[in-house]
CSV table of C-alpha atoms in Angstrom, one decimal:
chain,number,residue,atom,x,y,z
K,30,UNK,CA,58.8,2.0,11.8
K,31,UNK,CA,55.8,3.0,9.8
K,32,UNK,CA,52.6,4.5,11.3
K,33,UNK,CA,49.8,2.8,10.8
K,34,UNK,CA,47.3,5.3,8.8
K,35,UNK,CA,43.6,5.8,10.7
K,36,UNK,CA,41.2,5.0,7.7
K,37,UNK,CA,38.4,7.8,7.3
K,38,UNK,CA,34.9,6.6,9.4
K,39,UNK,CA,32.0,5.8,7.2
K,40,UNK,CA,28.6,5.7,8.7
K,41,UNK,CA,28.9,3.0,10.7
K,42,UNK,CA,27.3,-0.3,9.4
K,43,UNK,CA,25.6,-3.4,10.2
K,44,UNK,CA,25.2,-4.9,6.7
K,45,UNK,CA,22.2,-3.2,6.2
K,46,UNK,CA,22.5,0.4,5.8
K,47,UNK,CA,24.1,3.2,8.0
K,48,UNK,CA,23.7,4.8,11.0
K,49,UNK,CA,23.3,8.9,11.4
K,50,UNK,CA,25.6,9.1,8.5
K,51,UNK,CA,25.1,13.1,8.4
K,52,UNK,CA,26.4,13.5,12.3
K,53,UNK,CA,29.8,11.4,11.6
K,54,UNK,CA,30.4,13.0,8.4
K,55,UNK,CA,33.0,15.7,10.0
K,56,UNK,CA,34.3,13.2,12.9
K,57,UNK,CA,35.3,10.7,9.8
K,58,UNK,CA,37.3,13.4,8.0
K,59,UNK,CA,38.9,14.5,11.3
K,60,UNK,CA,40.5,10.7,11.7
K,61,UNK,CA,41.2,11.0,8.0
K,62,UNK,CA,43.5,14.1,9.0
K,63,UNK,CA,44.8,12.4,11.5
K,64,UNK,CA,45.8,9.5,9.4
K,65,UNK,CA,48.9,8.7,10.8
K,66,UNK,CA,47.3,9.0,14.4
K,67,UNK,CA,50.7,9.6,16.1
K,68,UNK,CA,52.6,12.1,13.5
K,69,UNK,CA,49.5,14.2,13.7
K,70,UNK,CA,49.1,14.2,17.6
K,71,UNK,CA,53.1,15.3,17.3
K,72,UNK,CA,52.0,18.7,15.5
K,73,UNK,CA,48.7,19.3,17.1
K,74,UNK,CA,49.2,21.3,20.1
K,75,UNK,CA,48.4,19.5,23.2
K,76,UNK,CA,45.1,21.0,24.9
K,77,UNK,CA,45.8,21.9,28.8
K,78,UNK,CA,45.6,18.6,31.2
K,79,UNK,CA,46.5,17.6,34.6
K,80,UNK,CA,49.8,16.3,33.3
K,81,UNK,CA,50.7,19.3,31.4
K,82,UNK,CA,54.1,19.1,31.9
K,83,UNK,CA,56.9,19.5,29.4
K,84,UNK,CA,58.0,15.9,30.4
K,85,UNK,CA,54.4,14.8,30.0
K,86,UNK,CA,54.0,16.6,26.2
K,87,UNK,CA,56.9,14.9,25.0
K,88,UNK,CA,55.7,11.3,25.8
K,89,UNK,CA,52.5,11.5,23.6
K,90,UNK,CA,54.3,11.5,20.4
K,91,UNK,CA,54.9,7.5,19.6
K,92,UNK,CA,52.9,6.3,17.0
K,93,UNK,CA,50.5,3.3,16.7
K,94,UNK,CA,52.7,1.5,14.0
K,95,UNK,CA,53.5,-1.6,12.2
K,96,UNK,CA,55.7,-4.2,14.0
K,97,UNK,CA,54.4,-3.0,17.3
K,98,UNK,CA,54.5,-5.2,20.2
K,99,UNK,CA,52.5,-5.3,23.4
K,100,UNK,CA,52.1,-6.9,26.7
K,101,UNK,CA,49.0,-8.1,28.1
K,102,UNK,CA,47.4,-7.1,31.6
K,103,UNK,CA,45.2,-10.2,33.0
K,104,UNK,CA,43.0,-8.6,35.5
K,105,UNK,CA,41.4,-12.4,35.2
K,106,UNK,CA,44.7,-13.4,36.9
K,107,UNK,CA,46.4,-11.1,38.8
K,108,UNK,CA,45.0,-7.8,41.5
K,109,UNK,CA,45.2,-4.3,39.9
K,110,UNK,CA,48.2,-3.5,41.9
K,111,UNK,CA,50.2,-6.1,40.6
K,112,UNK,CA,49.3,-5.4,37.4
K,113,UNK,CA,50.3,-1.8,37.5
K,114,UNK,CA,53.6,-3.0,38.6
K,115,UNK,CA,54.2,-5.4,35.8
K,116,UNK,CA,52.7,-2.7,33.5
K,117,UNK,CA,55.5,-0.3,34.3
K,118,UNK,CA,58.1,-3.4,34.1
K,119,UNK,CA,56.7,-3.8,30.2
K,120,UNK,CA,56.9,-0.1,29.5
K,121,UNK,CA,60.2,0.3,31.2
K,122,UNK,CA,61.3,-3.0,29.4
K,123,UNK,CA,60.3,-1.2,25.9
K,124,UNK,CA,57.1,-2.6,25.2
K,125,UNK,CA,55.4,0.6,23.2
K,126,UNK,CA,51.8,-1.0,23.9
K,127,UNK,CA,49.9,-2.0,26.9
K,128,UNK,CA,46.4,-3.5,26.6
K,129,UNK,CA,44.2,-4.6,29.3
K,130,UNK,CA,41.0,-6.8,29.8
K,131,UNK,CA,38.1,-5.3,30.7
K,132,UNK,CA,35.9,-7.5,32.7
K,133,UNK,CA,32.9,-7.9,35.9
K,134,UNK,CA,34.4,-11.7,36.3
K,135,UNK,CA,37.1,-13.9,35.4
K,136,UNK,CA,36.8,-16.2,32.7
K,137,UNK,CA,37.7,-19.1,35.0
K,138,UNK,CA,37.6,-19.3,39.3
K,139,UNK,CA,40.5,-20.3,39.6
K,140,UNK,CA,42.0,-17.2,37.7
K,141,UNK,CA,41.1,-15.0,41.1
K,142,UNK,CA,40.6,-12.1,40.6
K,143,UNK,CA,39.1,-9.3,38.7
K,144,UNK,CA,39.7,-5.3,38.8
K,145,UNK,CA,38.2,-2.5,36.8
K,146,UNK,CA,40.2,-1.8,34.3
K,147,UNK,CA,39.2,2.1,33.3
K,148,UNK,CA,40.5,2.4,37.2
K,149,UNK,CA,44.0,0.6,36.2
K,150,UNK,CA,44.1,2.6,32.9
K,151,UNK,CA,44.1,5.8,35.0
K,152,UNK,CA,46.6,5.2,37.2
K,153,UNK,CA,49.1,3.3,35.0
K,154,UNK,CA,49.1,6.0,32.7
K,155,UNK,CA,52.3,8.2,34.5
K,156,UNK,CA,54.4,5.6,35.4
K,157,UNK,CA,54.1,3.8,31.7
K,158,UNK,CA,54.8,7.0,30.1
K,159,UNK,CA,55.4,6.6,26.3
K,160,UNK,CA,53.1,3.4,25.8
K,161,UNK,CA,50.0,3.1,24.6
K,162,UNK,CA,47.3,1.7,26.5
K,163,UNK,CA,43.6,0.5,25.9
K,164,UNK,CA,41.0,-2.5,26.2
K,165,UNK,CA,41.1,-5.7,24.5
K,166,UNK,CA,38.3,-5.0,25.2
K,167,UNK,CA,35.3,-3.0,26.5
K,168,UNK,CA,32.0,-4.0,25.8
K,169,UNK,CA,29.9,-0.7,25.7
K,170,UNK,CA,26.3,-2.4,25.5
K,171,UNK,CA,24.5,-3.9,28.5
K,172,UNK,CA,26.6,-3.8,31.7
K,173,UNK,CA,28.0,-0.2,30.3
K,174,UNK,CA,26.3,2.6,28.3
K,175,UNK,CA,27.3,3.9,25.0
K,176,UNK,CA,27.9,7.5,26.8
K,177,UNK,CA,29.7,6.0,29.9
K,178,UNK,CA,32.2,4.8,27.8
K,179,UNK,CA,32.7,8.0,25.3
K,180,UNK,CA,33.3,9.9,28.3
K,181,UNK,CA,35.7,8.0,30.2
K,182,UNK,CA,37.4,7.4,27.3
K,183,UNK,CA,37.7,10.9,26.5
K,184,UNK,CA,38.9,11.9,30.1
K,185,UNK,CA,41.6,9.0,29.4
K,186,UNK,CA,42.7,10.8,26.6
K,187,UNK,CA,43.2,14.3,28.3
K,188,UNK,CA,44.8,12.7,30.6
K,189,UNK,CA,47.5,10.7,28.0
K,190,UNK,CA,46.6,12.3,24.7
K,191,UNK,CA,48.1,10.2,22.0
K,192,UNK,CA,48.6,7.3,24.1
K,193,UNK,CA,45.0,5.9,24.4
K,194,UNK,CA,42.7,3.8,22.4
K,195,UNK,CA,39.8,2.1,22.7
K,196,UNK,CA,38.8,-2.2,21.8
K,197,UNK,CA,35.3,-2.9,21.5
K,198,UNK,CA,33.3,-6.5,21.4
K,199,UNK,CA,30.0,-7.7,21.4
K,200,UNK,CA,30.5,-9.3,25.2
K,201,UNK,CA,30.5,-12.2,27.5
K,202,UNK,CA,27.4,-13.5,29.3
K,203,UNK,CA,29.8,-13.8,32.4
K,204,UNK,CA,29.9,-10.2,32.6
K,205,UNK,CA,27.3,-8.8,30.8
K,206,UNK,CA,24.9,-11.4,31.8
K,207,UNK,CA,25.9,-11.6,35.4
K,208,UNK,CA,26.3,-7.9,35.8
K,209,UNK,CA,22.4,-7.1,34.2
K,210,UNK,CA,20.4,-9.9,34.0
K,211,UNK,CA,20.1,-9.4,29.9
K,212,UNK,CA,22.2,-11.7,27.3
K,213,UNK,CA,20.3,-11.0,24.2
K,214,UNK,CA,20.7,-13.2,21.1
K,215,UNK,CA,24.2,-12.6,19.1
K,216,UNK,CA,22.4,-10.4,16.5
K,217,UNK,CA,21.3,-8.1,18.8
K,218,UNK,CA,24.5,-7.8,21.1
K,219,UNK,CA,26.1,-7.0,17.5
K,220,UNK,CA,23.1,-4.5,16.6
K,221,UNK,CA,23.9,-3.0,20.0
K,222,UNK,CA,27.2,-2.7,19.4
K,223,UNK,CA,26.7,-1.0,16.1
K,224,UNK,CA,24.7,1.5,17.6
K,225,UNK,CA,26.6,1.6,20.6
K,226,UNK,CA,29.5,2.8,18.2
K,227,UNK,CA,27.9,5.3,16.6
K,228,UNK,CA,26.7,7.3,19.6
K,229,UNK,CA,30.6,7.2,21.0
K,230,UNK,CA,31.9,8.7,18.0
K,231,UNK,CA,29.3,11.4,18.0
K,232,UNK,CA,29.8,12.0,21.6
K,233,UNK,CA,33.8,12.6,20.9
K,234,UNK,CA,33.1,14.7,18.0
K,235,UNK,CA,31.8,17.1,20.9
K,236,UNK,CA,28.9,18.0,19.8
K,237,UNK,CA,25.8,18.2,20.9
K,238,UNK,CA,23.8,14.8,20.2
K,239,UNK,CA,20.5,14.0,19.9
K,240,UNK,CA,20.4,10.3,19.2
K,241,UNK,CA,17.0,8.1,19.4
K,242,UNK,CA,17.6,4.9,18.5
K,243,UNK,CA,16.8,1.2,18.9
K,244,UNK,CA,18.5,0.7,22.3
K,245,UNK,CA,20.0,3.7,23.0
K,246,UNK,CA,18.5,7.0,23.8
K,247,UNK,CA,21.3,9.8,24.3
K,248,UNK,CA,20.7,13.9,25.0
K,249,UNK,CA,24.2,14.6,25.7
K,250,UNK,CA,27.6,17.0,24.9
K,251,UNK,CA,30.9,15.8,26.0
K,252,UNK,CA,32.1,19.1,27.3
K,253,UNK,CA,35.8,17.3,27.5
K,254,UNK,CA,36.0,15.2,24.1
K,255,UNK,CA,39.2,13.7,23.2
K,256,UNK,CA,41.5,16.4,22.0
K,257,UNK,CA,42.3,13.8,18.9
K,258,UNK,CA,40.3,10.8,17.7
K,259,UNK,CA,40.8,7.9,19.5
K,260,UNK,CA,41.6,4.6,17.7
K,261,UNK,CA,38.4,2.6,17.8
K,262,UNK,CA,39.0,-1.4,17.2
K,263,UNK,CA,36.6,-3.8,16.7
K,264,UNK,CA,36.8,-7.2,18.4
K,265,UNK,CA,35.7,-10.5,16.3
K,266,UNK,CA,36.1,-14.3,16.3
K,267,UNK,CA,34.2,-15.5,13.4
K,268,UNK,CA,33.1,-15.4,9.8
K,269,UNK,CA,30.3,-12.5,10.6
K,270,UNK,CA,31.7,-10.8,13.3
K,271,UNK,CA,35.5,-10.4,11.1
K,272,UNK,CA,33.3,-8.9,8.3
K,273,UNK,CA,31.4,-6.6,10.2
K,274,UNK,CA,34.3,-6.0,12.2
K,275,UNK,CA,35.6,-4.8,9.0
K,276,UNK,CA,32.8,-2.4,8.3
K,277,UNK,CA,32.5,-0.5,11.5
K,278,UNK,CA,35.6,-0.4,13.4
K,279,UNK,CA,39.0,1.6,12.7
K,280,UNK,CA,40.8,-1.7,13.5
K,281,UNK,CA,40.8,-5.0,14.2
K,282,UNK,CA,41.2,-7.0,17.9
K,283,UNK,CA,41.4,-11.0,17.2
K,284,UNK,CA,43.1,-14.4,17.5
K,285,UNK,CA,45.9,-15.8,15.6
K,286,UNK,CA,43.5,-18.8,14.1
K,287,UNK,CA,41.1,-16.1,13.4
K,288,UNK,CA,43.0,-13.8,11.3
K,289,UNK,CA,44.2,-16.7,9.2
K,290,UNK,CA,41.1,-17.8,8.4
K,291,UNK,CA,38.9,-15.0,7.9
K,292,UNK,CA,41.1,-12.4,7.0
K,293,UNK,CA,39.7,-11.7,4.3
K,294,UNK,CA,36.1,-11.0,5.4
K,295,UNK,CA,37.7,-8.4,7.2
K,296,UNK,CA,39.5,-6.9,4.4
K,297,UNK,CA,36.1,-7.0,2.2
K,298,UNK,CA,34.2,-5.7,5.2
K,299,UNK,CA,36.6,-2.6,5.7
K,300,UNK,CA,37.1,-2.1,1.5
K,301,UNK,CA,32.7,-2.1,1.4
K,302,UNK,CA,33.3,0.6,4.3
K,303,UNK,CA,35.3,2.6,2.3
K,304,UNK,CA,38.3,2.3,4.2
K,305,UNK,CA,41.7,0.6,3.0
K,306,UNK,CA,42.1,-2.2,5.2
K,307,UNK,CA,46.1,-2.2,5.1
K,308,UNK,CA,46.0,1.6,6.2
K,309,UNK,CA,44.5,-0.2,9.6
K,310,UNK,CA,45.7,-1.4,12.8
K,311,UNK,CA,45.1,-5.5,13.2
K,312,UNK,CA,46.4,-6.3,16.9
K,313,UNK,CA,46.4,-10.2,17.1
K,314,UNK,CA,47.0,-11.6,21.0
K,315,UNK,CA,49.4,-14.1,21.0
K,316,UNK,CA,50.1,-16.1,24.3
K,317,UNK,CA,53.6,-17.2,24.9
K,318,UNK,CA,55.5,-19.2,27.8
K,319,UNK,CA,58.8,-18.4,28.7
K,320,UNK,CA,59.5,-21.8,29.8
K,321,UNK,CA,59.6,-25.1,29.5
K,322,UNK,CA,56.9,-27.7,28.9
K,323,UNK,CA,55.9,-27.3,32.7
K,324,UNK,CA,55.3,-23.9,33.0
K,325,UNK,CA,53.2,-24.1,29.7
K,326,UNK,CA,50.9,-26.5,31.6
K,327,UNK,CA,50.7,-24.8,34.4
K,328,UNK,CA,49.6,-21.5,32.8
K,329,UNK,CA,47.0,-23.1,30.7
K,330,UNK,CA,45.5,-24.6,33.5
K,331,UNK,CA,44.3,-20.6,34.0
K,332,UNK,CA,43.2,-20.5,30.4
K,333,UNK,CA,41.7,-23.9,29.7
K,334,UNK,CA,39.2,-22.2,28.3
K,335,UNK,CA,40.5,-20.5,25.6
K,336,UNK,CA,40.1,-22.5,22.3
K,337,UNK,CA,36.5,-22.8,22.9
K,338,UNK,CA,35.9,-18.9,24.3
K,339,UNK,CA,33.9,-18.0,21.7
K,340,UNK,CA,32.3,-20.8,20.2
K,341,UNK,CA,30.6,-21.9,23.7
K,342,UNK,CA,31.9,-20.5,26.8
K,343,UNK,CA,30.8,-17.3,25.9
K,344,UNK,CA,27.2,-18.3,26.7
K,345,UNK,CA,28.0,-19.4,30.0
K,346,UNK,CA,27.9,-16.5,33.0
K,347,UNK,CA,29.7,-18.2,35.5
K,348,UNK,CA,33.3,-18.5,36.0
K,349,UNK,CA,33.2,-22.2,37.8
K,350,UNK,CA,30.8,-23.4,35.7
K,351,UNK,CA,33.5,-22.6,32.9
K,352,UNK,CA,36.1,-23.8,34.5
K,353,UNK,CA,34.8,-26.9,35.2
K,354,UNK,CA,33.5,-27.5,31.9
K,355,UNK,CA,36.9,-26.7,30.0
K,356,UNK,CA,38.8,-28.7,32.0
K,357,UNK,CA,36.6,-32.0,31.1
K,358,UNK,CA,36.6,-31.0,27.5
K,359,UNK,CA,39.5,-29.5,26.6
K,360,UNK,CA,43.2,-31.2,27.0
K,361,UNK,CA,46.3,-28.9,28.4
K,362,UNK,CA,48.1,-29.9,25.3
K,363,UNK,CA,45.7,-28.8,22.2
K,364,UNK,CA,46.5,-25.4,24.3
K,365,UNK,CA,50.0,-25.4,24.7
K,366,UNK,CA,50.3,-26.5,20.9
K,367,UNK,CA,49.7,-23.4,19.7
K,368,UNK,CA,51.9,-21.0,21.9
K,369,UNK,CA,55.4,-20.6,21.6
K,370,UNK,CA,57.1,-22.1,24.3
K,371,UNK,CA,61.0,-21.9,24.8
K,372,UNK,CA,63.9,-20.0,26.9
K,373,UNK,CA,65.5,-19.9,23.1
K,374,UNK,CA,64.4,-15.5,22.1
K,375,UNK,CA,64.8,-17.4,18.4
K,376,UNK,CA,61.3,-19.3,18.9
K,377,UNK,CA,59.5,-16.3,20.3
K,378,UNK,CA,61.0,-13.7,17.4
K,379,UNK,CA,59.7,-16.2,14.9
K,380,UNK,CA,56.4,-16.4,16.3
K,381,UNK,CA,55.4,-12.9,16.1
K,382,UNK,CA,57.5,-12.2,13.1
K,383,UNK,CA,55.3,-15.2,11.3
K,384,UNK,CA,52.2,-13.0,12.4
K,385,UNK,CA,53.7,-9.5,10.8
K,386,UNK,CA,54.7,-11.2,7.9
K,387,UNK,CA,50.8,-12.5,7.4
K,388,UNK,CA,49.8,-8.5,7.8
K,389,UNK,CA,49.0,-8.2,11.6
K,390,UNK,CA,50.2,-4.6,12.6
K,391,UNK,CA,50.3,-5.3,16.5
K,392,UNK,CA,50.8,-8.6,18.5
K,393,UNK,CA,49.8,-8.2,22.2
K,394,UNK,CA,52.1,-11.1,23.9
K,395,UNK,CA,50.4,-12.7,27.1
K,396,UNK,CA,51.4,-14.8,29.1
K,397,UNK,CA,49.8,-16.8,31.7
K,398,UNK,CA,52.8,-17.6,33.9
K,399,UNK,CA,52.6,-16.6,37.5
K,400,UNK,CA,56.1,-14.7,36.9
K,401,UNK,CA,55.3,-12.5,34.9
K,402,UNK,CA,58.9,-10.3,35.5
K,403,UNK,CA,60.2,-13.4,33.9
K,404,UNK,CA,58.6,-12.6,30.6
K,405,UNK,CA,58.9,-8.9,30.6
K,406,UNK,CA,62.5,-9.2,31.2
K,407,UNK,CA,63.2,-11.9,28.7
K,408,UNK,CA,61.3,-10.1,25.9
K,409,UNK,CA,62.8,-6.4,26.7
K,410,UNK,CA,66.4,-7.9,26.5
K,411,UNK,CA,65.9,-10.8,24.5
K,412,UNK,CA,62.9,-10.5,22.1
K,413,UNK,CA,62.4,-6.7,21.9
K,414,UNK,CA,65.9,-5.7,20.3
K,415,UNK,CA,65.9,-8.7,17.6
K,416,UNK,CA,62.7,-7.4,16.4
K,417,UNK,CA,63.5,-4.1,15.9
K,418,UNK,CA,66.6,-5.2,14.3
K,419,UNK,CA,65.1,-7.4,12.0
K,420,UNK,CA,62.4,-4.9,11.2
């Protein structure tokens, strides 16, 4: 399949003007050499790393393509290790991406639980050799710092070079909020995360940096940066956020309703940037039920919240309060109307094929059955094959 191409970094951009546009100069044309992100990790030779085996080198080769498809880790719904047993099922089952949320709290209470997912990143990475893995995603404003996240990020990636890369958003009151006391106005979560940006990529660029900005003030060198950029995505929900979304991240994180709306504020955003929005990853997370009717219910009654997440619930900090709030305003079946639901692999190819076909590059399937060996197995012997068949 074809690699997706890394676009070269302009400053990075709120609208407005640029940000330290001299000190990202040389980390833009570096992802510009590494274009296709997972060729160019194939000829670089791989810097010395815990894993620095011959088995090890050979699995950081696979590139972030088109027609890629990933599988979701919930830490909202299920301990870290379950997931890290259900993330080796998907890798195993041939599922070249693995992206995990990155959260304080679960969206609703009744989800149950809620691990770090840095932690689960770390440890998943040997048994799910060969897969990508990131955040969908990691809010690097309030609850962590700017230079927290460069460096843990970095370590990821001597740790799995090739293999990791990195979502960003502008957060969620119930972790953000709850975790600092501070939830800021939308403008400034976004100017945060701007800025926030900015001093990450400087960070990896391993240089020393000197950064004194509006909310961040950084006197740092990552003595271990990545030995390769690490795909940066942006996360976005709306009109503004696609379009800025556009103009300061290497790729896009959204929803299916959201692309085909506002795609193309986020194609204007990344062509004002510089950049050549269909050289760029666009990983769109699709939920799916392997199932009938009644296991689409039941998982939505874990994601009630979801058609409203970012028009209200966002606001809210705590997880009850959002559960109980969904459930009086939103029915189970405007929900389950828009995920595929069906034991027929016809009805699930279609889905995500609909989604390439509009331009999306990655669709992260997730699933909010309790069984989730169910779904990996259907999709790595019934869904999987058909799609690289077709493609």
């Amino acid at each position: 399949m074809e690699s997706v191409a890394m676009a070269p970094r302009p400053a990075v951009q709120n609208g407005n003007g640029s940000f330290n546009r001299r000190r990202l100069l040389k980390w833009a044309s570096l992802a510009a050499a590494a274009a296709n992100l997972g060729a160019g990790a194939a000829k670089a030779e791989p810097v010395a790393h815990v894993n620095d085996r011959p088995e090890d080198r050979a699995q950081t080769v696979s590139p972030l393509r088109k027609g890629m498809v990933g599988f979701m880790l919930a830490h909202e719904q299920f301990p870290v290790p379950e997931l890290l047993d259900i993330g080796t099922a998907a890798a195993h089952a041939g599922f070249p991406l693995l992206a995990t949320s990155d959260h304080l709290q679960p969206w609703q209470a009744n989800e149950g639980h809620c691990g770090e997912a840095w932690v689960t990143l770390a440890a998943l990475g040997r048994p799910a050799a060969g897969s990508w893995m990131g955040t969908t995603v990691t809010c690097p404003t309030l609850r962590y710092n700017p230079a927290v996240v460069a460096e843990a990020f970095a370590s990821l990636s001597l740790l799995y070079p090739g293999r990791i890369f990195l979502g960003v958003g502008s957060g969620e009151a119930l972790n953000e909020e709850a975790g600092t006391g501070e939830w800021p106005r939308w403008e400034e979560r976004w100017d945060r995360l701007v800025e926030a940006i900015g001093v990450i990529r400087e960070l990896w660029s391993g240089r020393p940096v000197r950064h004194e900005g509006r909310y961040y003030s950084v006197d740092a060198k990552l003595y271990d940066p990545p030995p390769q950029p690490i795909p940066l995505l942006t996360a976005a929900n709306g009109r503004k956020s696609m379009r800025l979304a556009g103009l300061n991240g290497d790729g896009l994180i959204t929803d299916p309703l959201t692309w085909k709306k506002f795609k193309s504020e986020w194609e204007g955003g990344a062509r004002d940037a510089g950049k050549n929005p269909s050289e760029m990853p666009v990983l769109v997370e699709q939920f799916v039920v392997v199932g009938e009717e009644n296991d689409a219910q039941q998982a939505a009654r874990y994601w009630r919240f979801v058609p409203k997440a970012f028009k209200k619930y966002f606001n809210i900090r705590d997880p009850a309060a959002i559960q109980q709030t969904a459930e009086a305003e939103v029915p189970i079946e405007k929900i389950t109307a828009e995920w595929p639901v069906s034991t027929d692999p016809s009805v699930h190819v279609k889905a995500i094929a609909d989604l390439f076909d509009s331009g999306v590059t990655i669709v992260n399937v997730h699933s909010g059955q309790p069984d989730q060996k169910r779904v990996v197995e259907f999709y790595g012997s019934e869904v999987l094959p058909r799609l690289r068949h077709s493609g």
